[in-house]
Short mmCIF file of C-alpha atoms in Angstrom, two decimals:
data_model
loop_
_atom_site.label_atom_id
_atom_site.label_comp_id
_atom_site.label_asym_id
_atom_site.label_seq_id
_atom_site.Cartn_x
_atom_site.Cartn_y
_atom_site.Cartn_z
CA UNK C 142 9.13 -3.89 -4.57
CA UNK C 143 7.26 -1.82 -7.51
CA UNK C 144 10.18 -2.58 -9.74
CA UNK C 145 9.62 -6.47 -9.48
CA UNK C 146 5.52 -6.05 -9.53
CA UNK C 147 6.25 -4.17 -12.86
CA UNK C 148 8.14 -6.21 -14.16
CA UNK C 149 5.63 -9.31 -13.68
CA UNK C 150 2.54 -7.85 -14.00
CA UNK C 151 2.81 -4.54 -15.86
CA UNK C 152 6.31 -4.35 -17.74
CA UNK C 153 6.84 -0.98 -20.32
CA UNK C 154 9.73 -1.69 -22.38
CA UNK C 155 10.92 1.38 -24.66
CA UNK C 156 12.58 -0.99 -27.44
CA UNK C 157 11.86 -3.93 -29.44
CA UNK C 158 8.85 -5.90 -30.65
CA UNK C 159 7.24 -5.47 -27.55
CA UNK C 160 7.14 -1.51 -26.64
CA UNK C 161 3.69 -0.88 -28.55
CA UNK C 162 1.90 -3.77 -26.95
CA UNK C 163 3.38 -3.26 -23.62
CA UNK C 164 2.42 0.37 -23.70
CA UNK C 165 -1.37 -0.86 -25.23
CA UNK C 166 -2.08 -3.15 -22.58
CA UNK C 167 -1.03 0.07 -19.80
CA UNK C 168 -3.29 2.19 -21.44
CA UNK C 169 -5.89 0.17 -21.64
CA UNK C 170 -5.53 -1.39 -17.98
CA UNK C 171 -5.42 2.05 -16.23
CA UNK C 172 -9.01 3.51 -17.98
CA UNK C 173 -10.59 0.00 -17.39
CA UNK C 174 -9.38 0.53 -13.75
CA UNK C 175 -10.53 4.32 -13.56
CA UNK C 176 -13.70 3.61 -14.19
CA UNK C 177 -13.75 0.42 -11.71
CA UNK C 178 -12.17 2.76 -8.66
CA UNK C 179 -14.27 5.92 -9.43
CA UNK C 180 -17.47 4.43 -8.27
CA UNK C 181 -16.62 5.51 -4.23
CA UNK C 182 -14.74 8.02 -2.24
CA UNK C 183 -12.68 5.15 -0.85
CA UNK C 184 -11.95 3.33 -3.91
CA UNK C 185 -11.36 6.40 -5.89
CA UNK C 186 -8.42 7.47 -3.34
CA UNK C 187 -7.30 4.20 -3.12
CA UNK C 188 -6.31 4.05 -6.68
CA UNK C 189 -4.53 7.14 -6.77
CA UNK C 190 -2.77 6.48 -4.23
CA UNK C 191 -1.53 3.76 -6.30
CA UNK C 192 -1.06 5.58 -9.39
CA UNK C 193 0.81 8.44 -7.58
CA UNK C 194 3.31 5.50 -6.36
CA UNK C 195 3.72 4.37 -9.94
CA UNK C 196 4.31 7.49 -11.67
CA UNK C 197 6.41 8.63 -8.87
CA UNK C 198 8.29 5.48 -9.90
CA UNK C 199 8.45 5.51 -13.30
CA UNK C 200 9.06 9.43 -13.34
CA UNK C 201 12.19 8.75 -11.09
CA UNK C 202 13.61 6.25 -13.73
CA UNK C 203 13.42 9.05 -17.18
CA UNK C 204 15.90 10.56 -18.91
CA UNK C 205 15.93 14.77 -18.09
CA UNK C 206 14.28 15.09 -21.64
CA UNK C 207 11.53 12.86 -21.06
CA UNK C 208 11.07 14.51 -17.74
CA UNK C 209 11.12 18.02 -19.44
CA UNK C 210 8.14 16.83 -21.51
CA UNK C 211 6.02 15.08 -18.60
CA UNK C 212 6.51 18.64 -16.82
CA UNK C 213 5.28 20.45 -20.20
CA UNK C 214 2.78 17.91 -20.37
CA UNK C 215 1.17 18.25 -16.96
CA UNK C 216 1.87 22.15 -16.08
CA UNK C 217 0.22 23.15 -19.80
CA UNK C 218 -3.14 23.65 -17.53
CA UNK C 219 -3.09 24.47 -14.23
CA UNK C 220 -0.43 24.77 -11.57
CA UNK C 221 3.28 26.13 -12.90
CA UNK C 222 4.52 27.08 -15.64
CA UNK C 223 4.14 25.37 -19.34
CA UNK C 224 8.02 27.01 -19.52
CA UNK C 225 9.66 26.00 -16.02
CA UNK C 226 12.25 23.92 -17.93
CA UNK C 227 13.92 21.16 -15.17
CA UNK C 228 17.73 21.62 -15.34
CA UNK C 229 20.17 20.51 -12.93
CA UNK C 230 22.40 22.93 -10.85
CA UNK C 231 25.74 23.75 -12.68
CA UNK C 232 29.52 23.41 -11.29
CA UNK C 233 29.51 27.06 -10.23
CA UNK C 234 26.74 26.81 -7.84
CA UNK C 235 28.20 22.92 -6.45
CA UNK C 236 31.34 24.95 -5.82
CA UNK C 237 29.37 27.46 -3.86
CA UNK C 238 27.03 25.18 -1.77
CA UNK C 239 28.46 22.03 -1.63
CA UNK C 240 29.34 22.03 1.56
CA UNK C 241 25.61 22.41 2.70
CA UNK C 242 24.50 20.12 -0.09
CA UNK C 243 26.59 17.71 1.40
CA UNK C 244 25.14 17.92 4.91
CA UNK C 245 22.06 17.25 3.13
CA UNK C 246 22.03 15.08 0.74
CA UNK C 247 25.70 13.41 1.60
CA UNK C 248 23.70 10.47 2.77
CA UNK C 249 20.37 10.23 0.29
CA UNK C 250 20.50 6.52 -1.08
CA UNK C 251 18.87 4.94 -3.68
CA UNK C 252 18.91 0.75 -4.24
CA UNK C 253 21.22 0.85 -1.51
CA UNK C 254 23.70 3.13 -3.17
CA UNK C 255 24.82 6.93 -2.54
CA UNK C 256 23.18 9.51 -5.39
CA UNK C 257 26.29 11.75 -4.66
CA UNK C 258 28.95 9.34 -5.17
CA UNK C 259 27.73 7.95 -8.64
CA UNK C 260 30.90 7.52 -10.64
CA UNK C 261 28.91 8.05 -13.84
CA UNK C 262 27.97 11.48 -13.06
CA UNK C 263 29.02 14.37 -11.09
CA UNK C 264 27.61 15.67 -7.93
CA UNK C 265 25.81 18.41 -9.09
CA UNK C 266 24.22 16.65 -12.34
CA UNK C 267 22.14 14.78 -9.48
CA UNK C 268 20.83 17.92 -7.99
CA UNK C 269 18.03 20.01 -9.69
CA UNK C 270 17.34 23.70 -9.28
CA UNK C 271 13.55 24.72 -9.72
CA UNK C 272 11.40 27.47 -8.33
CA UNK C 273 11.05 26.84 -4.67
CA UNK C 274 6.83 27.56 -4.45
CA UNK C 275 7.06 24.33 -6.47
CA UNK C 276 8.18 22.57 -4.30
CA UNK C 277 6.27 23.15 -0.95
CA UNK C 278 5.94 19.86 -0.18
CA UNK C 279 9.64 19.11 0.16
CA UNK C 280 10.52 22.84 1.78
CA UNK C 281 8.04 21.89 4.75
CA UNK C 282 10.24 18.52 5.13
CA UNK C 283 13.31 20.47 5.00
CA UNK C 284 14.30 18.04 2.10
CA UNK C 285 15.89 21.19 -0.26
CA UNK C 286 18.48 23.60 0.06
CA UNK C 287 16.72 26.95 -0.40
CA UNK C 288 18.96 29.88 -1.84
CA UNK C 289 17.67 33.13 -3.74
CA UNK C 290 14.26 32.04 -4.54
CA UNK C 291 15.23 28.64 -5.72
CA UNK C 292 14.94 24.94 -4.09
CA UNK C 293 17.79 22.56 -4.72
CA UNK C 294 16.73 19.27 -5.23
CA UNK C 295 17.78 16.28 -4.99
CA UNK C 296 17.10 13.98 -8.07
CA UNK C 297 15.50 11.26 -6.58
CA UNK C 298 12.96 13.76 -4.78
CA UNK C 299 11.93 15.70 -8.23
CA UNK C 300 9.10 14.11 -9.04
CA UNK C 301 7.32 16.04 -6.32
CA UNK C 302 7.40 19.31 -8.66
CA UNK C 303 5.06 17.38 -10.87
CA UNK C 304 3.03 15.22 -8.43
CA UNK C 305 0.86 17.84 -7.31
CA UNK C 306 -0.27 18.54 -10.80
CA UNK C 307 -0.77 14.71 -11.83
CA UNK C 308 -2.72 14.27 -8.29
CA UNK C 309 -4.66 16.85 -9.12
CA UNK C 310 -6.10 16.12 -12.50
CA UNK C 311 -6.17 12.56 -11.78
CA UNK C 312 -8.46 13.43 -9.05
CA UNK C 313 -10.62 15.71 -11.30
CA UNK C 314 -10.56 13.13 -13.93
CA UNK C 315 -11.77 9.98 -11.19
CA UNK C 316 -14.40 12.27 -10.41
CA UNK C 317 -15.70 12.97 -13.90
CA UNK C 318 -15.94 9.24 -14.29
CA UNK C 319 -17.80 8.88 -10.99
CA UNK C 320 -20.81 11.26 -12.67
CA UNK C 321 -20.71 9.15 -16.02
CA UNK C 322 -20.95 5.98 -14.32
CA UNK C 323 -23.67 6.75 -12.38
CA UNK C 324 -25.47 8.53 -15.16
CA UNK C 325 -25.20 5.06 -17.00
CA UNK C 326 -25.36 2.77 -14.16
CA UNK C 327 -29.18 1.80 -15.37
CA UNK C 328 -28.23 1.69 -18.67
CA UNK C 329 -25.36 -0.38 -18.52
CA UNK C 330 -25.56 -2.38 -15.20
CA UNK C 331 -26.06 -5.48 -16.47
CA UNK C 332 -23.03 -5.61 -18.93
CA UNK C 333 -20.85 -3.59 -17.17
CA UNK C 334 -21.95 -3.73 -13.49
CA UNK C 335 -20.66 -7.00 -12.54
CA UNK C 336 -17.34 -6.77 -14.02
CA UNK C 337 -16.49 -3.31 -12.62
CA UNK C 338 -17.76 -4.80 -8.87
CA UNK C 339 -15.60 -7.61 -9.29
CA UNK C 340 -12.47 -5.63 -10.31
CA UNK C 341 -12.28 -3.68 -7.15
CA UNK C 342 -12.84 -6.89 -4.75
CA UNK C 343 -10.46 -9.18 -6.82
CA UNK C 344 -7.18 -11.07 -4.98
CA UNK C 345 -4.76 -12.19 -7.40
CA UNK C 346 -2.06 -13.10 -5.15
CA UNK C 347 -1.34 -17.03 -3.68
CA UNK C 348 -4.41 -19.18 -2.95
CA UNK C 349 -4.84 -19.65 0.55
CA UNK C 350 -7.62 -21.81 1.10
CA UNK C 351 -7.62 -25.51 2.52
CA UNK C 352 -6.25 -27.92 0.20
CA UNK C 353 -3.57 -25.76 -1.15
CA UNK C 354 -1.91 -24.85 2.24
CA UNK C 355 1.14 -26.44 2.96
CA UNK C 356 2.07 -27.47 6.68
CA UNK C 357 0.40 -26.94 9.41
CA UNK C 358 0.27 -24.96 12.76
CA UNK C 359 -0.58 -27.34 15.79
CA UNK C 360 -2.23 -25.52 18.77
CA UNK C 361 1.10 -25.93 20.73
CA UNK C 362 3.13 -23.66 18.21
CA UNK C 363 0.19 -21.35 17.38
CA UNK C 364 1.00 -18.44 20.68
CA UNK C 365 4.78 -18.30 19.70
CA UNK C 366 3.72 -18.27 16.04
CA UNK C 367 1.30 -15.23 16.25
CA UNK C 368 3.76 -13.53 18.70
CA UNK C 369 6.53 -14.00 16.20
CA UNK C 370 5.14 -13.87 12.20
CA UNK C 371 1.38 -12.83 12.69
CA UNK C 372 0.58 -9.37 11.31
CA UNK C 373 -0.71 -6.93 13.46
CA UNK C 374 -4.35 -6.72 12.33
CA UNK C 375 -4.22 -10.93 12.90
CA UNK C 376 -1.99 -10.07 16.26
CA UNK C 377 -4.84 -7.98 17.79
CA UNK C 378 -7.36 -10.39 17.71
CA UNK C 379 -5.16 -13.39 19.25
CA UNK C 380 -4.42 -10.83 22.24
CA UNK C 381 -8.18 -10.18 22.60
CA UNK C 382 -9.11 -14.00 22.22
CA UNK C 383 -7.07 -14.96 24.56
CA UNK C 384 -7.14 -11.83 27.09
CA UNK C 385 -10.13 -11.29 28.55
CA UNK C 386 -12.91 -10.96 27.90
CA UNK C 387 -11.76 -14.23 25.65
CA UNK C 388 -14.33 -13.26 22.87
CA UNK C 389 -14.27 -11.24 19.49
CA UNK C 390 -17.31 -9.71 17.73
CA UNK C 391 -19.28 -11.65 13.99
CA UNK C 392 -16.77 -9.76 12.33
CA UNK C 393 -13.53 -10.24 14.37
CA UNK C 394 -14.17 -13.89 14.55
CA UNK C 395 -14.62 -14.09 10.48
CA UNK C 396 -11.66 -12.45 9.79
CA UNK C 397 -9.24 -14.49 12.36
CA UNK C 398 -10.69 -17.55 11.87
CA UNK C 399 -10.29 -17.77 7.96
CA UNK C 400 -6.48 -16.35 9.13
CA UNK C 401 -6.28 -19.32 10.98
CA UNK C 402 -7.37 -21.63 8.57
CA UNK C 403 -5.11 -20.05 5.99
CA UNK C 404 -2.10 -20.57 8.11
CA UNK C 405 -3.18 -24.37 8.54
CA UNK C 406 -5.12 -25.11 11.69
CA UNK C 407 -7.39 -27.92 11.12
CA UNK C 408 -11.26 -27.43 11.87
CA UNK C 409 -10.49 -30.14 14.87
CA UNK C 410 -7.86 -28.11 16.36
CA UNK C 411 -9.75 -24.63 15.49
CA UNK C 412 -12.93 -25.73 16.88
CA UNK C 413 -10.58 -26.76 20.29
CA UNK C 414 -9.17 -23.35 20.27
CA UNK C 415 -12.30 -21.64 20.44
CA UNK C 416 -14.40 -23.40 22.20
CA UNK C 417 -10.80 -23.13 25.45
CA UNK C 418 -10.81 -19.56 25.14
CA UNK C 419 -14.84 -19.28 25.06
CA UNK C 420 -14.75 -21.20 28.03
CA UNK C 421 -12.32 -19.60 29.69
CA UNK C 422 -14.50 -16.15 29.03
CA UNK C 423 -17.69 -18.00 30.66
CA UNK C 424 -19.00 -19.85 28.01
CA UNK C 425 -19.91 -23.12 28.13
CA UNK C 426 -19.60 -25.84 25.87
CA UNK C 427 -23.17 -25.89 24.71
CA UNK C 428 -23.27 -22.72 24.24
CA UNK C 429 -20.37 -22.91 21.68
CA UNK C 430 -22.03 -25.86 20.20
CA UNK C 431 -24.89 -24.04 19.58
CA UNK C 432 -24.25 -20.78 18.77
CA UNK C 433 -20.24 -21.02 17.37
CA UNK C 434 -18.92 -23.81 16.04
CA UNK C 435 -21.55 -23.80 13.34
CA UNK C 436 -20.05 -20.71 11.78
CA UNK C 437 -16.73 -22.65 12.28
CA UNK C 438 -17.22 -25.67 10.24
CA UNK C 439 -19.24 -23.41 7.40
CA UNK C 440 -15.96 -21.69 7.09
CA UNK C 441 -13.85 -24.47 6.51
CA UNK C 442 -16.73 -25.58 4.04
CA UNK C 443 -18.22 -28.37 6.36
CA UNK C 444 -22.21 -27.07 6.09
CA UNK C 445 -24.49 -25.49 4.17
CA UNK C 446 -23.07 -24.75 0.30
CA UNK C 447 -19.80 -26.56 1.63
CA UNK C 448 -18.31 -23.35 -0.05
CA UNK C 449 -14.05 -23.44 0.62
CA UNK C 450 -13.82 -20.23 2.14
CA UNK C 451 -10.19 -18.53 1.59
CA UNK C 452 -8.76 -16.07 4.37
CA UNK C 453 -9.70 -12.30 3.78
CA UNK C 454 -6.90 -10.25 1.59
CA UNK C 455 -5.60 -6.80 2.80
CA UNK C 456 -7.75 -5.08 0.77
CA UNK C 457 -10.71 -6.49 2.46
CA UNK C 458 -9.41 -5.69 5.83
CA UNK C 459 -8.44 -2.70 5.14
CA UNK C 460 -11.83 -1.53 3.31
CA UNK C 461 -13.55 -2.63 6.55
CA UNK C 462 -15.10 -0.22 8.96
CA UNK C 463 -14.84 -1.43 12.55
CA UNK C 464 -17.38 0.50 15.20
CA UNK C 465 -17.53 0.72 18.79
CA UNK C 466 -15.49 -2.26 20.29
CA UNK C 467 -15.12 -4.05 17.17
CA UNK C 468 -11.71 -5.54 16.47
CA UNK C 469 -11.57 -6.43 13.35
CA UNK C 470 -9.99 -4.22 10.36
CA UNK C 471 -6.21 -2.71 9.80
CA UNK C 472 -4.79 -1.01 13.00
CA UNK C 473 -2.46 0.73 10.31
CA UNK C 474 -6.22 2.36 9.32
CA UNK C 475 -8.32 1.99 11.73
CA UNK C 476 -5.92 2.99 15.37
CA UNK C 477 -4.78 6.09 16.45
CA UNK C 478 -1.31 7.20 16.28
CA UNK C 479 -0.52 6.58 20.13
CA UNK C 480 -2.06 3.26 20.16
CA UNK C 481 -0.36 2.14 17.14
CA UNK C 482 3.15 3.41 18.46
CA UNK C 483 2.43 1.47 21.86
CA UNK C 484 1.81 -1.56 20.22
CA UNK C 485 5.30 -1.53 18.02
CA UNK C 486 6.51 -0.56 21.37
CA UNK C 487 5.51 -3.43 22.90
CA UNK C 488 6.84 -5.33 19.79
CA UNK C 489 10.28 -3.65 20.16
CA UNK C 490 11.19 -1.92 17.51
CA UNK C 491 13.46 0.58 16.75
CA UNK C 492 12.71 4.17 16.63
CA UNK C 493 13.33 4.99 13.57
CA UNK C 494 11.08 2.12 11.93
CA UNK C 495 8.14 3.25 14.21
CA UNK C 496 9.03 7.13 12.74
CA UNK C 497 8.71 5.33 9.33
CA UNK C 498 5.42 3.58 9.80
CA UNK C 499 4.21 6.04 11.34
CA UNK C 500 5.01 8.52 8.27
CA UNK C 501 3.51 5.70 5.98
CA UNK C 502 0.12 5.56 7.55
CA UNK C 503 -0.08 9.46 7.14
CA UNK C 504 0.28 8.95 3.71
CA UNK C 505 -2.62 6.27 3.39
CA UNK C 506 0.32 3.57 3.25
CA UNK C 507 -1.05 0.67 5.33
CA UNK C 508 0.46 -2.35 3.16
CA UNK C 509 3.92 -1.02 3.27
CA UNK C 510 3.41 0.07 7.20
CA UNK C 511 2.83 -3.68 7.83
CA UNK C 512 5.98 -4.94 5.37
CA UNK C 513 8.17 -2.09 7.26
CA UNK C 514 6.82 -3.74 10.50
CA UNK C 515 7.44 -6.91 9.19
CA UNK C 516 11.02 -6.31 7.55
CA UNK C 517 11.77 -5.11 11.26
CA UNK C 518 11.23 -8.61 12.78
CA UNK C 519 12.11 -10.65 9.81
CA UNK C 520 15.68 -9.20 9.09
CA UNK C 521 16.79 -11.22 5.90
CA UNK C 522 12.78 -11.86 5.35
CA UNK C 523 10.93 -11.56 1.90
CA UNK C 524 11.23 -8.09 0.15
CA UNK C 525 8.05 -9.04 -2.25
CA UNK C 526 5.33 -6.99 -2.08
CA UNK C 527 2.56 -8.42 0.64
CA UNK C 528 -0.83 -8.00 -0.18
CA UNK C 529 -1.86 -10.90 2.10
CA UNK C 530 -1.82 -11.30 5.81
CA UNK C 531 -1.39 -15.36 5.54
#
């Protein structure tokens, strides 16, 4: 999934005409984005989250030169040594631990194949042999084989004896830009304001609002269509529309019914739905009329500015902060563990997917918790990153 992003949005060739540009335009993208995400807590971890994901990524595709120097690089202040030097394990030790380093890393894949059985290189050339406190991460997995002192380690795990070190100077960095941002917000808010605001609320995937939607869901499909493709955030708030009480809070109600518009429910046939399930929680039909269906038609850009109205994007469900009993927001964020595992439960999936979601939303994952959830029930489905719950 990062791989193909990259190579749309953000590629970094190392030869030809195009290296020095493509490594211009990464440099310049990532400060312009610093200084966009350090304005808030949220947004600040939200973009290194992102950038941990991509150096992990990139890190896992260099040369053991080039990795030598990105440890040099990031342990000359701070955290281990400027000397650890990463080499891999020699034939000597293999012979002496392979049978454990079999048991655990016989199966480690990566793009589908076995690290171990790579004909290009020998077993123990994929194995690396650091200091084990550098590793704490991966010792408290039980994801290295620990012998006198030392972790071995697989290679596609080794970026973790540098990620603490980026995290944490990236971290001390977005924070450094936090206090000169504010410090100039007076100065510069009216240059520099509106573009940084707009940065961290832009969508720059498919257009989802009416005119550019093709199909359409009639209200007869619409149950087995949330029950089979909805995302869960969208999935909650059919169940609690149509269970009683049959209503949804301002919020809940924005953020379904632009879903629903997205998806291709006409205002006639969204105005039916809600005004059945209102009246089936006690409304009556002027009461909809005058207090719902107003909201209904301004969505689909049928009063006041006529404004076309597109569905909300993760990243504006996820940034929302449901209270009380509010429904609205990412369960992946907003639920706890146990009622997040009931409801994949209730979906039926496997064990070890729900494990794997459930380790994703630990690590502040909630986009790829909802594409494992939906890879589960789409088998054969897209593998493109979703950033969209239409």
């Amino acid at each position: 999934i990062i791989e193909t992003s990259l190579n749309q949005w953000l590629p970094l060739r190392d030869k030809g005409e195009d290296a020095e540009e493509d490594k211009r335009k990464d440099h310049v993208s990532h400060f312009i984005l610093r200084i966009a995400y350090s304005r808030t807590e949220d947004l600040r971890r939200w973009f290194l989250r992102q950038e941990e994901q991509l150096f992990r990524h990139r890190f896992n595709n260099l040369d053991i030169e080039s990795r030598n120097h990105i440890m040099s690089t990031l342990n000359s202040k701070g955290g281990a040594s400027a000397e650890t030097e990463l080499k891999t394990m020699d034939q000597e030790e293999w012979d002496m631990y392979s049978v454990e380093l079999l048991q655990l890393f016989g199966n480690v894949t990566v793009a589908g194949s076995e690290i171990l059985k790579n004909v290009h290189r020998q077993p123990w050339q994929h194995i690396y042999k650091v200091p084990f406190e550098e590793v704490s991460d991966l010792v408290a997995q039980r994801k290295v084989l620990l012998k006198r002192g030392h972790a071995f380690v697989i290679s596609r795990d080794i970026a973790s004896v540098v990620m603490n070190n980026f995290r944490l100077r990236l971290s001390k960095q977005l924070t450094e830009n936090a206090r000169f941002f504010y410090s100039k917000a007076e100065e510069e808010a009216e240059r520099l304001g509106p573009l940084l605001h707009n940065l961290t609320n832009a969508y720059l995937g498919a257009d989802f609002s009416s005119g550019t939607v093709t199909g359409r869901i009639t209200l007869d499909k619409l149950p087995a269509a949330m029950n089979r493709s909805a995302p869960m955030c969208m999935r909650a708030l059919f169940q609690k529309m149509t269970g009683s009480p049959h209503h949804l809070k301002h919020d809940g109600r924005m953020q379904f019914g632009l879903f629903l518009k997205g998806i291709g429910v006409t205002l006639e046939d969204s105005l039916a739905w809600w005004r059945g399930e209102m009246m089936r929680g006690g409304k009556t039909a002027e009461q909809f009329d005058k207090s719902y269906a107003y909201n209904i038609r301004h969505n689909y850009g049928q009063e006041g500015k006529r404004t076309n109205y597109t569905p909300y994007s993760c990243m504006k469900i996820i940034s929302s902060t449901p209270v009380g009993d509010q429904c609205h927001g990412c369960p992946y964020k907003h639920w706890e563990e146990s009622r997040l595992v009931n409801a994949m439960n209730q979906m039926r999936l496997p064990s070890n997917v729900i494990h794997d979601v459930v380790e994703k939303v630990k690590g502040h994952h909630y986009q790829v918790a909802c594409q494992k959830v939906f890879e589960a029930t789409h088998p054969g489905g897209t593998t493109e990153s979703l950033n969209h719950p239409n």
